[in-house]
Coordinates of C-alpha atoms in Angstrom, one line a residue:
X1 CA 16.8 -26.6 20.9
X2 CA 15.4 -23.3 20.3
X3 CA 12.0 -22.3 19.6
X4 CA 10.5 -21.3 16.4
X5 CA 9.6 -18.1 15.4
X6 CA 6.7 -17.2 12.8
X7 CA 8.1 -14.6 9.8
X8 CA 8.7 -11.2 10.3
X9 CA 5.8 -9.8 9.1
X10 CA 3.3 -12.3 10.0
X11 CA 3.9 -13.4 13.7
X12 CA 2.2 -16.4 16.0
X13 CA -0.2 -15.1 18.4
X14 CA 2.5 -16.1 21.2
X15 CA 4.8 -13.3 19.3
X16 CA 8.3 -13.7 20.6
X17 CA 7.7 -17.2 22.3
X18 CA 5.7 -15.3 25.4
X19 CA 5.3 -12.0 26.5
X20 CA 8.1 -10.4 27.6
X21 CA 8.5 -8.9 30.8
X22 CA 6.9 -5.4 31.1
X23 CA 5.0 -5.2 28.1
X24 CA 2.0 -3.5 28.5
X25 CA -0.8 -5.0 27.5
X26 CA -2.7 -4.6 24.0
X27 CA -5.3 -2.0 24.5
X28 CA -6.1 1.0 22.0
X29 CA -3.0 2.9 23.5
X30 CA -1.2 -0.3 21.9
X31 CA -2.6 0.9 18.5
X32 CA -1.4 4.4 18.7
X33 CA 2.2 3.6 19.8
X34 CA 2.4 1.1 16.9
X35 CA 1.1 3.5 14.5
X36 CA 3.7 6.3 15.7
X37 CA 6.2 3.8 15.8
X38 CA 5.8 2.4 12.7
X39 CA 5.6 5.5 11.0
X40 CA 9.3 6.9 12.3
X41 CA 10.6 2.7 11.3
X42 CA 9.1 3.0 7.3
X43 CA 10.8 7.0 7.5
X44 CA 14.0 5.7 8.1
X45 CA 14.1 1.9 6.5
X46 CA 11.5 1.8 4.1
X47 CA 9.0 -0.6 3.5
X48 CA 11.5 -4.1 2.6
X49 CA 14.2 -2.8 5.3
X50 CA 11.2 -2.2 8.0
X51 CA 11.3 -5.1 10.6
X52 CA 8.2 -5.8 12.8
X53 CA 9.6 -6.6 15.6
X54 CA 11.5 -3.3 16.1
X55 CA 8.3 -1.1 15.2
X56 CA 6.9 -3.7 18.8
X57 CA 9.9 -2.9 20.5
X58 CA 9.8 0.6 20.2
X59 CA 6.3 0.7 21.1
X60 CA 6.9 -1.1 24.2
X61 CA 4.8 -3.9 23.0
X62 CA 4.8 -7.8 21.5
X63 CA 5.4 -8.0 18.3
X64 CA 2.3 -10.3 18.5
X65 CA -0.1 -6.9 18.8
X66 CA 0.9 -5.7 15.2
X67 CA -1.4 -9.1 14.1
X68 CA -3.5 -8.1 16.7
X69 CA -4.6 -5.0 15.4
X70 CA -2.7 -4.6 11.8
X71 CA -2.9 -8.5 10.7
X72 CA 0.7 -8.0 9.7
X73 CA 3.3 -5.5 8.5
X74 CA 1.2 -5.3 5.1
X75 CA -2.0 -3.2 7.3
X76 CA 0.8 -1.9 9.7
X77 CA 1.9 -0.2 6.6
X78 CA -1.5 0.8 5.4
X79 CA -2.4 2.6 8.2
X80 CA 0.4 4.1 9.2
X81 CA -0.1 6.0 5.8
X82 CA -3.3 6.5 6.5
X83 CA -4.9 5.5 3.4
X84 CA -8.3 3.9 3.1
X85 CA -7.3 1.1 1.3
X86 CA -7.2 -2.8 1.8
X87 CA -4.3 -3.9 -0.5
X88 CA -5.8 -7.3 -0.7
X89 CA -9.0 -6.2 -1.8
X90 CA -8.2 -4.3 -4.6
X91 CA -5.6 -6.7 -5.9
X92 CA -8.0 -9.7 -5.8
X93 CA -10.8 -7.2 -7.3
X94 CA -8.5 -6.1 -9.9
X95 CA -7.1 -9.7 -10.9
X96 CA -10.5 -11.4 -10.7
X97 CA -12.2 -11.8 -14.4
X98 CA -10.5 -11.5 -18.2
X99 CA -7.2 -10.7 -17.8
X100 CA -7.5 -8.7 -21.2
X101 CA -9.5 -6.3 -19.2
X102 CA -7.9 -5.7 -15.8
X103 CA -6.3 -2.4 -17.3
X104 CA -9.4 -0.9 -17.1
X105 CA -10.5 -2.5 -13.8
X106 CA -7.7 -0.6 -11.9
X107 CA -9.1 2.3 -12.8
X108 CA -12.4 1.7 -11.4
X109 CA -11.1 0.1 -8.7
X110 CA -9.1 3.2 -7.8
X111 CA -11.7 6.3 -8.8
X112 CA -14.2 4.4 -6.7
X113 CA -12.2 3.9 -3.3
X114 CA -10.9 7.9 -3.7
X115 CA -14.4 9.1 -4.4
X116 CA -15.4 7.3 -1.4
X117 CA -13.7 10.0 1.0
X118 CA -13.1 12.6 -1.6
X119 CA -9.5 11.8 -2.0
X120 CA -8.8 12.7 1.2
X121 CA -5.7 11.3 3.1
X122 CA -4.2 10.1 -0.4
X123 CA -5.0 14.0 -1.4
X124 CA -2.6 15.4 1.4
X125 CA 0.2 12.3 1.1
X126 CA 0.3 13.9 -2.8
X127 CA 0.2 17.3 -1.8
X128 CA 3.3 16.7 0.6
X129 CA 5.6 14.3 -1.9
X130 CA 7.3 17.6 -3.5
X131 CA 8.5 18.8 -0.4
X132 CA 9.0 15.6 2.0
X133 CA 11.4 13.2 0.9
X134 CA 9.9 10.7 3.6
X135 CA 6.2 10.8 2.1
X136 CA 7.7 10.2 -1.4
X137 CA 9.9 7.3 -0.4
X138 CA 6.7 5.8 1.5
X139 CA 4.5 6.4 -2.0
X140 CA 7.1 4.6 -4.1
X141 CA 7.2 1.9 -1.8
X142 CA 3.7 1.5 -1.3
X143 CA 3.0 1.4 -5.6
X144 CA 6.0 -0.7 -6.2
X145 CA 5.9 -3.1 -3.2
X146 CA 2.7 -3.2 -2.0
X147 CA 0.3 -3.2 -4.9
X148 CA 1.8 -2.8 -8.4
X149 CA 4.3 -5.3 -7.7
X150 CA 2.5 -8.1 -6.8
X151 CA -0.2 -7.6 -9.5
X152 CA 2.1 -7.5 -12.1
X153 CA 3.9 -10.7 -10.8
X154 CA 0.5 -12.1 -11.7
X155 CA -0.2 -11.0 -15.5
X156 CA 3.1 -9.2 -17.1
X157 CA 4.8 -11.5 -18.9
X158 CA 8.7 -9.5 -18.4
X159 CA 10.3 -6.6 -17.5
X160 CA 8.1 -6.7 -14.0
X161 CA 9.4 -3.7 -11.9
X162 CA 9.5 -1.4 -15.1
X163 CA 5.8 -2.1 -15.8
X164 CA 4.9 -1.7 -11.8
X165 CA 6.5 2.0 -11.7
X166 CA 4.7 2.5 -15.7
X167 CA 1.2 1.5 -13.7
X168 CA 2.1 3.3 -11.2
X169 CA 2.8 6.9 -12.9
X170 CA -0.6 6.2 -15.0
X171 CA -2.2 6.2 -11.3
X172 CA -0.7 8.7 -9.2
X173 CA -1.1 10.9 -12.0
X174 CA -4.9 10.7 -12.4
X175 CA -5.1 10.8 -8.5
X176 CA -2.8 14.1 -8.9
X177 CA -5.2 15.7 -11.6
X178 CA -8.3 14.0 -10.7
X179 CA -8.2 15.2 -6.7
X180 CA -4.8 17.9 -6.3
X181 CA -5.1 20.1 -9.7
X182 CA -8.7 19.2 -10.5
X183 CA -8.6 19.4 -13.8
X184 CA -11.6 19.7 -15.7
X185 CA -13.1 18.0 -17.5
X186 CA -11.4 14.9 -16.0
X187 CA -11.9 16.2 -12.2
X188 CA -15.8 15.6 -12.5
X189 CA -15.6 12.6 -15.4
X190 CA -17.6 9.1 -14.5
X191 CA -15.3 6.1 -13.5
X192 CA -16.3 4.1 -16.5
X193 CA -15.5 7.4 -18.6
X194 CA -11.8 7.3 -17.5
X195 CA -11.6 3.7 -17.6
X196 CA -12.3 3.7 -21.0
X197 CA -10.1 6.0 -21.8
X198 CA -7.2 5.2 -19.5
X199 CA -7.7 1.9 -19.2
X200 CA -6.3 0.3 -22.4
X201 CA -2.9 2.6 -21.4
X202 CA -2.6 0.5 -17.9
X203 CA -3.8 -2.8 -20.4
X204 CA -0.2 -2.0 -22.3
X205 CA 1.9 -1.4 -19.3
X206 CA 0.4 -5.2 -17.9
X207 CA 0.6 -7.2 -20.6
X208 CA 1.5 -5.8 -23.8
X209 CA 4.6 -4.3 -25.8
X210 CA 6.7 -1.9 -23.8
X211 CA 9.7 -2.0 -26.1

């Protein structure tokens, strides 16, 4: 009978069933390989077609360290992309209270984590969409899979992928003007200034009439 194996993306401490032969062991060289690994892996398959356990065998490693250090393909992904952002975090921020009202909560939730480092990393992954086909696949995957998809699968009531992408122009586009272009007076507006104003747009896309 053969063993059984934990899913792809979120693997048993004992990884493949035991640790193979010549692995080396999970220090913070571990990390690094992952990280580079991972990052050629999403290039070439994209965040669904991306398999765990061939980012660990190209690092040389069990597949067991990516839950080690990444708690699962979902991080891996994160921080490959070098983004300060906990996807869980802001989805349960975002979903938690009125739903009526989570429109407006994104854009907080969003101008607050980018203010935190000055838009930094997401600044330069914008700034190299136009001319890298690679960063732009990894955006679209990372609005449409990673955090616009699921929240919508929570409050939209149809057309879910359309109203993912809709959220998801509303947002890279402030980041763009907000951090790239800075363009006044929005560069330098209060969060609760664009919320207000942005926020009932994203409210739409959610939940209401897109037809």
């Amino acid at each position: 009978m053969s063993p059984r194996t934990a899913p792809d993306d979120q693997l048993s401490d004992n990884g493949f069933g035991g640790r193979r032969r010549g692995r080396r062991p999970g220090g913070q060289d571990t990390r690094s390989e992952l990280l580079a690994a991972a990052r050629a892996e999403f290039a070439e398959r994209g965040y669904q077609g991306a398999r765990v356990r061939s980012i660990a065998a190209s690092a040389g490693v069990d597949a067991a360290m990516v839950n080690h250090w990444f708690g699962g393909k979902e991080g891996l992904f994160v921080a490959a992309m070098d983004l300060p952002i906990d996807p869980e975090a802001i989805i349960a921020r975002i979903l938690a209270g009125d739903p009526g009202q989570a429109g407006e909560r994104i854009v907080r939730t969003f101008i607050s984590t980018w203010d935190a480092v000055g838009g930094g990393p997401f600044v330069a992954l914008l700034r190299s969409v136009a001319t890298h086909e690679t960063a732009a696949r990894m955006i679209r995957e990372f609005i449409t899979d990673v955090i616009f998809g699921r929240m919508v699968s929570r409050l939209a009531p149809d057309q879910q992928m359309l109203r993912a992408c809709l959220c998801g122009t509303q947002v890279v586009g402030l980041g763009m003007a907000r951090y790239v272009i800075k363009l006044e007076p929005l560069a330098s507006a209060d969060a609760d200034t664009l919320a207000a104003a942005i926020g009932p747009n994203l409210q739409r896309y959610l939940t209401g009439s897109i037809s």
